[in-house]
Coordinates of C-alpha atoms and ligand atoms in Angstrom, one line a residue:
P1 CA -64.2 53.4 -39.8
V2 CA -64.9 55.5 -36.7
L3 CA -68.6 55.6 -36.0
T4 CA -70.1 59.1 -35.3
G5 CA -70.2 59.6 -31.6
G6 CA -68.4 56.3 -30.9
P7 CA -64.9 55.9 -29.4
S8 CA -62.1 57.2 -31.4
T9 CA -59.7 54.7 -30.1
R10 CA -58.7 51.4 -31.7
Q11 CA -56.2 48.7 -31.3
V12 CA -53.7 47.6 -34.0
K13 CA -52.0 44.1 -33.6
L14 CA -48.5 44.1 -35.3
D15 CA -46.8 40.8 -36.1
K16 CA -43.0 40.6 -35.7
E17 CA -41.0 42.6 -38.2
C18 CA -44.0 44.7 -39.3
E19 CA -44.7 48.4 -38.9
L20 CA -47.6 50.7 -38.6
R21 CA -47.1 53.7 -41.0
V22 CA -49.0 56.8 -39.8
E23 CA -49.7 60.2 -41.2
V24 CA -51.3 62.3 -38.4
S25 CA -54.3 64.4 -39.6
P26 CA -53.3 68.0 -40.5
E27 CA -56.1 69.2 -38.1
A28 CA -55.4 67.4 -34.8
P29 CA -52.8 65.5 -32.8
L30 CA -52.9 61.8 -32.4
R31 CA -52.3 59.7 -29.2
L32 CA -50.8 56.4 -29.3
R33 CA -49.5 53.9 -26.6
I34 CA -48.4 50.3 -26.4
L35 CA -50.7 47.7 -24.9
S36 CA -48.3 44.7 -25.1
G37 CA -45.2 43.7 -26.5
T38 CA -42.3 46.1 -27.6
A39 CA -42.0 48.6 -30.5
E40 CA -39.9 51.5 -31.6
I41 CA -40.3 54.7 -33.5
F42 CA -37.2 55.3 -35.8
G43 CA -35.0 53.5 -33.4
T44 CA -36.3 54.7 -30.1
E45 CA -38.4 52.4 -28.1
I46 CA -41.8 53.4 -27.1
P47 CA -42.3 53.3 -23.2
P48 CA -44.8 50.9 -22.2
E49 CA -48.4 52.1 -21.5
I50 CA -47.9 55.8 -21.5
W51 CA -49.8 57.9 -23.9
L52 CA -47.6 59.7 -26.6
T53 CA -49.0 62.7 -28.4
F54 CA -48.0 63.4 -31.9
P55 CA -48.4 66.7 -33.5
P56 CA -50.6 67.2 -36.5
S57 CA -49.2 66.2 -40.0
L58 CA -46.4 64.2 -38.5
K59 CA -45.4 61.0 -40.6
F60 CA -43.9 58.0 -38.6
A61 CA -43.8 54.3 -38.4
V62 CA -44.2 52.2 -35.3
F63 CA -41.9 49.1 -35.9
T64 CA -41.8 45.9 -33.8
W65 CA -39.3 43.3 -33.9
Y66 CA -41.1 40.7 -31.8
G67 CA -44.7 41.8 -32.2
A68 CA -47.0 44.4 -30.3
T69 CA -50.4 45.7 -29.9
I70 CA -50.8 49.3 -29.9
E71 CA -53.7 51.7 -29.4
L72 CA -54.5 54.9 -31.2
D73 CA -56.7 57.7 -30.3
G74 CA -57.6 60.4 -32.8
T75 CA -57.8 60.5 -36.5
T76 CA -55.1 60.0 -39.1
E77 CA -54.6 61.0 -42.7
T78 CA -53.5 57.5 -43.4
D79 CA -52.3 54.5 -41.5
Y80 CA -51.6 51.0 -42.7
T81 CA -49.4 48.1 -41.8
A82 CA -46.5 47.0 -43.7
D83 CA -44.8 43.7 -43.5
E84 CA -42.0 44.5 -46.0
T85 CA -39.4 46.8 -44.5
P86 CA -35.6 47.2 -44.9
M87 CA -35.2 47.3 -41.1
I88 CA -33.3 44.0 -41.0
S89 CA -30.6 45.4 -43.5
Y90 CA -30.6 48.6 -41.4
V91 CA -30.0 46.9 -38.0
N92 CA -27.3 44.8 -39.7
V93 CA -25.5 48.0 -40.6
H94 CA -25.9 48.9 -37.0
A95 CA -24.3 45.8 -35.9
V96 CA -21.2 46.3 -38.1
L97 CA -20.8 49.9 -36.7
E98 CA -21.1 48.6 -33.2
G99 CA -18.2 46.1 -33.9
R100 CA -16.0 49.1 -35.1
R101 CA -16.9 51.2 -32.2
N102 CA -15.9 48.3 -29.9
R103 CA -12.7 48.0 -31.7
A104 CA -12.0 51.8 -31.6
K105 CA -12.7 51.7 -27.9
A106 CA -10.1 48.9 -27.3
S107 CA -7.4 51.1 -28.6
P108 CA -7.9 54.5 -27.0
D109 CA -4.1 55.5 -27.4
D110 CA -3.6 54.9 -31.0
S111 CA -4.8 58.1 -32.8
V112 CA -6.0 56.1 -36.0
S113 CA -7.5 52.8 -34.7
S114 CA -9.2 54.8 -31.8
Q115 CA -11.4 56.4 -34.2
G116 CA -15.0 54.8 -34.5
P117 CA -17.1 54.7 -37.7
R118 CA -17.6 57.9 -39.7
V119 CA -20.9 57.2 -41.5
I120 CA -22.5 59.4 -44.2
V121 CA -26.0 58.8 -45.5
V122 CA -26.6 59.9 -49.1
G123 CA -29.4 59.6 -51.6
P124 CA -32.1 61.6 -53.5
T125 CA -34.6 63.8 -51.7
D126 CA -37.2 61.7 -49.7
S127 CA -35.2 58.5 -49.7
G128 CA -35.3 58.4 -45.8
K129 CA -31.8 59.7 -45.2
S130 CA -32.8 61.7 -42.0
T131 CA -34.8 58.7 -40.7
L132 CA -32.0 56.3 -41.2
S133 CA -29.5 58.7 -39.6
R134 CA -32.0 58.8 -36.6
M135 CA -32.2 55.1 -36.2
L136 CA -28.5 54.6 -36.4
L137 CA -27.9 57.2 -33.7
S138 CA -30.7 56.0 -31.3
W139 CA -29.7 52.4 -31.6
A140 CA -26.1 53.5 -30.8
A141 CA -27.2 55.7 -27.9
K142 CA -29.4 52.8 -26.5
Q143 CA -26.1 50.7 -26.2
G144 CA -24.4 53.7 -24.3
W145 CA -22.4 55.3 -27.0
K146 CA -22.6 59.1 -27.6
P147 CA -22.2 59.5 -31.4
T148 CA -22.0 62.7 -33.0
Y149 CA -24.9 63.7 -35.4
V150 CA -23.9 66.0 -38.2
D151 CA -26.5 67.5 -40.4
L152 CA -25.4 69.1 -43.6
D153 CA -28.8 69.6 -45.1
V154 CA -29.3 73.4 -45.3
G155 CA -32.8 72.8 -46.7
Q156 CA -34.4 71.4 -43.7
G157 CA -32.4 71.4 -40.5
S158 CA -33.0 68.6 -38.0
I159 CA -30.6 69.9 -35.5
T160 CA -31.6 73.6 -35.6
I161 CA -33.2 75.9 -38.1
P162 CA -32.8 75.6 -41.7
G163 CA -30.0 77.4 -43.5
C164 CA -27.3 76.0 -41.1
I165 CA -25.0 73.1 -40.9
A166 CA -24.7 71.7 -37.5
A167 CA -23.5 68.7 -35.2
T168 CA -24.5 67.7 -31.8
P169 CA -23.8 64.6 -29.6
I170 CA -26.5 62.3 -29.2
E171 CA -26.5 61.0 -25.7
M172 CA -29.9 59.3 -25.6
P173 CA -32.2 57.7 -28.0
I174 CA -34.0 60.5 -29.9
D175 CA -37.3 61.4 -28.5
S176 CA -40.1 60.3 -30.9
V177 CA -42.1 63.5 -30.3
E178 CA -39.7 66.3 -29.4
G179 CA -36.7 65.2 -31.8
I180 CA -33.2 66.2 -31.1
P181 CA -32.7 68.2 -28.0
L182 CA -31.3 71.6 -28.8
E183 CA -28.9 71.8 -25.9
M184 CA -25.5 72.7 -27.3
P185 CA -25.2 72.1 -30.9
L186 CA -22.4 73.5 -32.9
V187 CA -23.8 75.5 -35.7
Y188 CA -22.6 77.4 -38.7
Y189 CA -24.8 79.8 -40.5
Y190 CA -24.9 79.5 -44.3
G191 CA -28.1 81.8 -44.5
Q192 CA -29.9 80.2 -47.5
V193 CA -31.8 76.9 -48.0
S194 CA -30.1 75.9 -51.1
P195 CA -26.4 75.4 -51.2
S196 CA -26.3 76.0 -55.0
L197 CA -26.5 79.7 -54.1
N198 CA -23.0 79.8 -52.7
A199 CA -21.3 76.4 -53.0
D200 CA -18.0 77.9 -52.1
L201 CA -19.3 79.2 -48.9
Y202 CA -21.0 75.9 -48.1
K203 CA -17.8 74.1 -48.6
V204 CA -15.9 76.6 -46.3
L205 CA -18.5 76.1 -43.6
V206 CA -18.3 72.2 -43.9
K207 CA -14.6 72.6 -43.5
E208 CA -14.8 74.6 -40.3
L209 CA -17.4 72.4 -38.8
A210 CA -15.2 69.4 -39.7
Q211 CA -12.2 70.9 -38.1
T212 CA -13.9 71.9 -35.0
L213 CA -15.1 68.4 -34.6
E214 CA -11.7 67.0 -35.2
R215 CA -10.4 69.1 -32.4
Q216 CA -13.2 67.9 -30.0
F217 CA -12.6 64.3 -30.8
A218 CA -8.9 64.6 -30.3
G219 CA -9.6 65.3 -26.5
N220 CA -12.4 62.9 -26.2
A221 CA -11.7 59.3 -26.6
E222 CA -15.3 58.3 -25.9
S223 CA -16.9 60.5 -28.6
R224 CA -14.1 59.5 -31.0
A225 CA -14.9 55.8 -30.6
A226 CA -18.6 56.5 -31.1
G227 CA -17.9 58.1 -34.3
M228 CA -20.4 60.2 -36.3
V229 CA -23.4 60.0 -38.5
I230 CA -23.7 62.5 -41.2
N231 CA -26.9 63.4 -42.8
T232 CA -26.7 65.1 -46.3
M233 CA -29.1 66.9 -48.7
G234 CA -30.9 65.4 -51.3
W235 CA -29.1 67.2 -54.2
I236 CA -26.9 64.5 -55.9
E237 CA -26.2 65.9 -59.4
G238 CA -23.6 68.1 -60.6
V239 CA -22.5 70.5 -58.1
G240 CA -24.6 68.5 -55.5
Y241 CA -22.6 65.4 -56.3
E242 CA -19.3 67.5 -55.9
L243 CA -20.5 68.7 -52.4
L244 CA -21.0 65.1 -51.4
L245 CA -17.5 64.2 -52.3
H246 CA -16.2 67.2 -50.6
A247 CA -18.1 66.2 -47.4
I248 CA -16.8 62.6 -47.7
E249 CA -13.2 63.8 -47.9
T250 CA -13.4 66.5 -45.5
F251 CA -15.0 64.5 -42.6
N252 CA -12.8 61.4 -43.5
V253 CA -15.8 59.3 -43.8
T254 CA -15.2 55.5 -43.5
V255 CA -18.9 54.3 -44.3
V256 CA -21.0 55.7 -47.1
L257 CA -24.6 54.4 -47.1
V258 CA -26.5 55.0 -50.3
L259 CA -30.3 54.9 -50.0
G260 CA -32.4 54.0 -53.1
Q261 CA -30.1 55.1 -56.1
E262 CA -28.2 52.6 -58.0
K263 CA -26.5 55.2 -60.2
L264 CA -25.3 57.2 -57.3
C265 CA -24.0 54.1 -55.5
S266 CA -22.0 53.0 -58.4
M267 CA -20.6 56.4 -59.0
L268 CA -19.4 56.7 -55.6
K269 CA -18.0 53.2 -55.6
D270 CA -15.9 54.0 -58.5
V271 CA -14.4 57.2 -57.3
L272 CA -13.9 55.8 -53.8
K273 CA -12.4 52.5 -54.8
S274 CA -8.8 54.2 -54.8
K275 CA -9.4 55.0 -51.1
P276 CA -8.8 52.0 -48.8
G277 CA -10.9 52.1 -45.8
V278 CA -13.9 53.6 -47.3
D279 CA -17.0 51.2 -47.6
V280 CA -19.8 52.0 -50.0
V281 CA -23.0 50.2 -49.0
K282 CA -26.2 50.3 -50.9
L283 CA -29.3 50.1 -48.9
Q284 CA -33.0 49.8 -49.8
K285 CA -35.3 52.8 -49.5
S286 CA -38.3 52.1 -47.2
G287 CA -41.6 51.9 -48.9
G288 CA -42.9 54.0 -45.9
V289 CA -40.9 57.2 -46.8
V290 CA -43.4 60.0 -47.7
S291 CA -42.5 62.3 -50.6
R292 CA -42.9 66.0 -49.7
S293 CA -43.7 68.6 -52.3
G294 CA -41.9 71.9 -52.4
K295 CA -45.0 73.5 -50.6
V296 CA -44.8 71.0 -47.8
R297 CA -41.0 71.5 -47.4
N298 CA -41.5 75.1 -47.1
I299 CA -44.1 74.7 -44.3
A300 CA -41.8 72.4 -42.5
R301 CA -38.9 75.0 -42.8
K302 CA -41.3 77.6 -41.2
S303 CA -42.3 75.4 -38.5
R304 CA -38.7 74.6 -37.7
I305 CA -38.1 78.3 -37.3
R306 CA -41.2 78.8 -35.1
E307 CA -40.1 75.7 -33.0
Y308 CA -36.8 77.4 -32.4
F309 CA -38.6 80.5 -30.8
Y310 CA -41.7 78.9 -29.4
G311 CA -40.6 75.4 -28.4
P312 CA -41.8 72.0 -30.2
S313 CA -45.1 72.1 -28.4
N314 CA -45.5 75.9 -28.3
D315 CA -44.4 75.8 -24.7
L316 CA -41.7 78.5 -24.7
S317 CA -42.0 82.3 -24.9
P318 CA -39.4 84.2 -26.7
H319 CA -38.3 87.5 -25.4
S320 CA -38.7 90.8 -27.2
N321 CA -35.8 93.1 -26.9
V322 CA -35.1 96.6 -28.3
V323 CA -31.6 97.9 -29.3
N324 CA -30.2 100.8 -31.0
F325 CA -28.8 100.4 -34.4
N326 CA -25.5 101.4 -33.3
D327 CA -25.4 98.3 -30.8
L328 CA -25.5 95.9 -33.7
S329 CA -23.1 95.2 -36.6
L330 CA -24.6 93.4 -39.4
Y331 CA -23.0 91.5 -42.2
R332 CA -23.8 89.4 -45.2
I333 CA -21.3 86.8 -46.4
G334 CA -20.6 86.6 -50.2
G335 CA -22.8 87.9 -52.9
G336 CA -23.6 91.7 -52.6
P337 CA -23.3 94.1 -55.4
Q338 CA -20.2 93.4 -57.4
A339 CA -18.0 96.1 -58.9
P340 CA -19.2 97.1 -62.2
R341 CA -16.9 96.2 -65.1
S342 CA -16.3 99.9 -66.0
A343 CA -14.8 100.4 -62.5
L344 CA -12.1 97.8 -63.1
P345 CA -8.8 98.0 -65.0
I346 CA -9.2 96.9 -68.6
G347 CA -9.3 93.3 -69.1
A348 CA -10.1 92.5 -65.5
E349 CA -13.1 90.3 -64.7
P350 CA -15.4 91.3 -61.9
A351 CA -14.6 88.7 -59.2
A352 CA -17.4 87.7 -56.8
D353 CA -15.6 86.5 -53.7
P354 CA -18.0 84.0 -52.2
T355 CA -16.7 84.5 -48.8
R356 CA -16.4 88.2 -48.8
L357 CA -17.8 89.9 -45.8
V358 CA -20.3 92.6 -46.8
P359 CA -21.4 95.2 -44.3
V360 CA -25.3 95.5 -44.2
N361 CA -26.8 98.9 -43.6
I362 CA -30.0 98.7 -41.3
N363 CA -33.2 99.4 -43.1
T364 CA -36.8 98.1 -43.3
D365 CA -35.8 95.3 -45.7
L366 CA -34.6 93.4 -42.6
L367 CA -38.0 93.2 -41.2
H368 CA -39.0 89.5 -40.5
L369 CA -35.7 88.2 -41.3
V370 CA -34.0 85.6 -39.0
L371 CA -30.4 86.5 -38.3
A372 CA -27.6 84.6 -36.7
V373 CA -25.6 85.8 -33.7
S374 CA -22.1 85.1 -34.2
F375 CA -19.5 84.1 -31.7
A376 CA -16.9 86.2 -33.4
K377 CA -15.1 88.9 -31.5
E378 CA -13.9 90.6 -34.7
P379 CA -15.6 90.9 -38.0
D380 CA -12.8 88.9 -39.7
Q381 CA -13.7 85.9 -37.6
I382 CA -17.3 85.9 -38.6
I383 CA -16.9 83.2 -41.3
S384 CA -14.8 80.8 -39.1
S385 CA -17.0 81.4 -36.0
N386 CA -20.0 79.2 -35.2
V387 CA -23.1 80.8 -34.1
A388 CA -24.7 81.2 -30.8
G389 CA -28.3 81.3 -31.9
F390 CA -30.8 83.3 -33.8
I391 CA -33.0 86.5 -33.5
Y392 CA -36.0 87.5 -35.4
I393 CA -36.5 91.1 -36.4
T394 CA -40.2 92.1 -35.5
D395 CA -39.8 96.0 -35.9
I396 CA -37.4 98.6 -37.3
D397 CA -37.9 102.1 -36.3
M398 CA -35.9 104.2 -38.9
Q399 CA -36.8 107.4 -37.0
R400 CA -35.5 106.5 -33.5
K401 CA -33.0 104.1 -34.9
K402 CA -34.2 101.1 -33.0
I403 CA -34.6 97.5 -33.8
T404 CA -37.0 95.2 -32.0
Y405 CA -36.2 91.5 -32.1
L406 CA -37.4 88.2 -30.6
A407 CA -34.7 85.9 -29.1
P408 CA -35.2 82.7 -27.2
S409 CA -33.9 84.1 -23.9
A410 CA -33.7 87.5 -22.2
G411 CA -30.6 89.5 -21.8
E412 CA -27.9 91.0 -23.9
L413 CA -26.8 89.1 -27.2
P414 CA -23.5 87.3 -26.7
S415 CA -22.0 89.3 -29.5
K416 CA -23.0 92.4 -31.7
F417 CA -22.0 90.6 -34.9
L418 CA -25.1 89.4 -36.7
I419 CA -25.2 87.4 -39.9
V420 CA -27.8 88.2 -42.5
G421 CA -29.1 85.7 -44.8
T422 CA -32.4 85.2 -46.7
L423 CA -34.2 83.3 -44.0
A424 CA -37.4 84.9 -43.1
Y425 CA -40.3 84.1 -41.0
I426 CA -43.8 85.7 -40.8
E427 CA -45.8 85.2 -37.7
N428 CA -49.4 84.5 -38.2
Ligands
LIG501 P1 -34.9 62.4 -46.5 O1 -34.1 62.8 -45.3 O2 -34.3 61.6 -47.5 O3 -35.5 63.6 -47.2 P2 -36.9 61.6 -44.4 O4 -36.0 60.5 -43.7 O5 -36.9 63.0 -44.0 O6 -36.2 61.7 -45.9 O7 -38.3 61.0 -44.9 C1 -39.3 61.6 -45.3 C2 -40.5 61.6 -44.6 O8 -41.1 60.0 -44.5 C3 -40.4 62.1 -43.2 O9 -41.6 62.8 -42.9 C4 -40.4 60.6 -42.3 O10 -40.8 60.9 -41.2 C5 -41.3 59.8 -43.2 N1 -40.9 58.4 -43.2 C6 -39.8 57.8 -43.4 N2 -39.8 56.4 -43.3 C7 -41.1 56.2 -42.9 C8 -41.7 55.0 -42.6 N3 -41.2 53.7 -42.7 N4 -43.2 55.1 -42.4 C9 -43.8 56.3 -42.4 N5 -43.2 57.4 -42.6 C10 -41.8 57.4 -42.7

């Protein structure tokens, strides 16, 4: 308990293989530093003595392999020490992956054996998938590898904003406060936060992403040997399960890590047993994983979008630009109004082509939407093209036919082709 008027700093001594689980207060940031020993946050070592500042509501754990004393400054929603964690089993997986990376590196000229491990992390929502992915990537980066992180979770988005699937090389252990650097991710815009709305489009984009990575790996022995870690969404039933199998197949996954679900694990073992070279490994879920309600997820999505434009610590200022309607060309993928049955030949069923490109007229419905800027040169390339970034529509002037938008940087957009989804953002 903190005495009124008293110091808000306190020390916590952690024994070896223990972790301090923290939920930062929703009102104020928390400062933390290491006084002695060594400790890490989700696979990234905490630098000695420097104060780190964690934003409000962040949930994280400080784990130590050999013991450490840490100091906290500020209030937390909760914090407690746990001596039971699955960290040993996680680091054992890392050791196996390291062995495979080294073997891959030793035979750079053989197109098959030069491929390092391709790991996919699956499990229900809030089983710690993103956290485990992060640890495996940071541990690998610490050893000097540059593994590729692939995020297939359109619901949250740990590489870029939600509604996307994306990949990026991880060259350094992931920063405990800032997260993944947004330098040059390879991003495909799906446009919704649930893959169920257009599962076919989702599959098409997963395939595009996989093919692009395959081409990059073909010319880069270093990243091929480092392999990839693929994070997935928590939807593991029905179509969600099918999408997992589709991802395993499309990325030629060699290691499937199943977090906290017996049933999913045995189902995957069963269907994958005919595939030599694919290991399915069950891992325990950490007791520290915090469940998030739909509302909390929604807030997290909004703050990811905010971060894209304003920076993780509100340190960037997006540019406001005005363009004529004519300078932009907007499309929606799939959906759109279908042809009425009466307009079709007798007996024909109205077919909704999930990857049909539908031109979108500019009107005030677009206000507050987040649009993706495609790298496409022609409309028919939009689906197969990755996106350069995002803009946020702040004003639509129907009279003067002008759109005002925010973009992270000034200057002309790299293309006039914009993809419209359902992602919106209201400034407050
Ligand atoms: P998933 O990707 O399966 O939905 P996450 O990895 O995002 O789950 O974890 C859910 C939340 O729990 C995140 O906010 C994460 O920071 C937190 N978390 C995970 N592991 C721990 C832990 N050991 N201690 C405290 N918080 C944790």
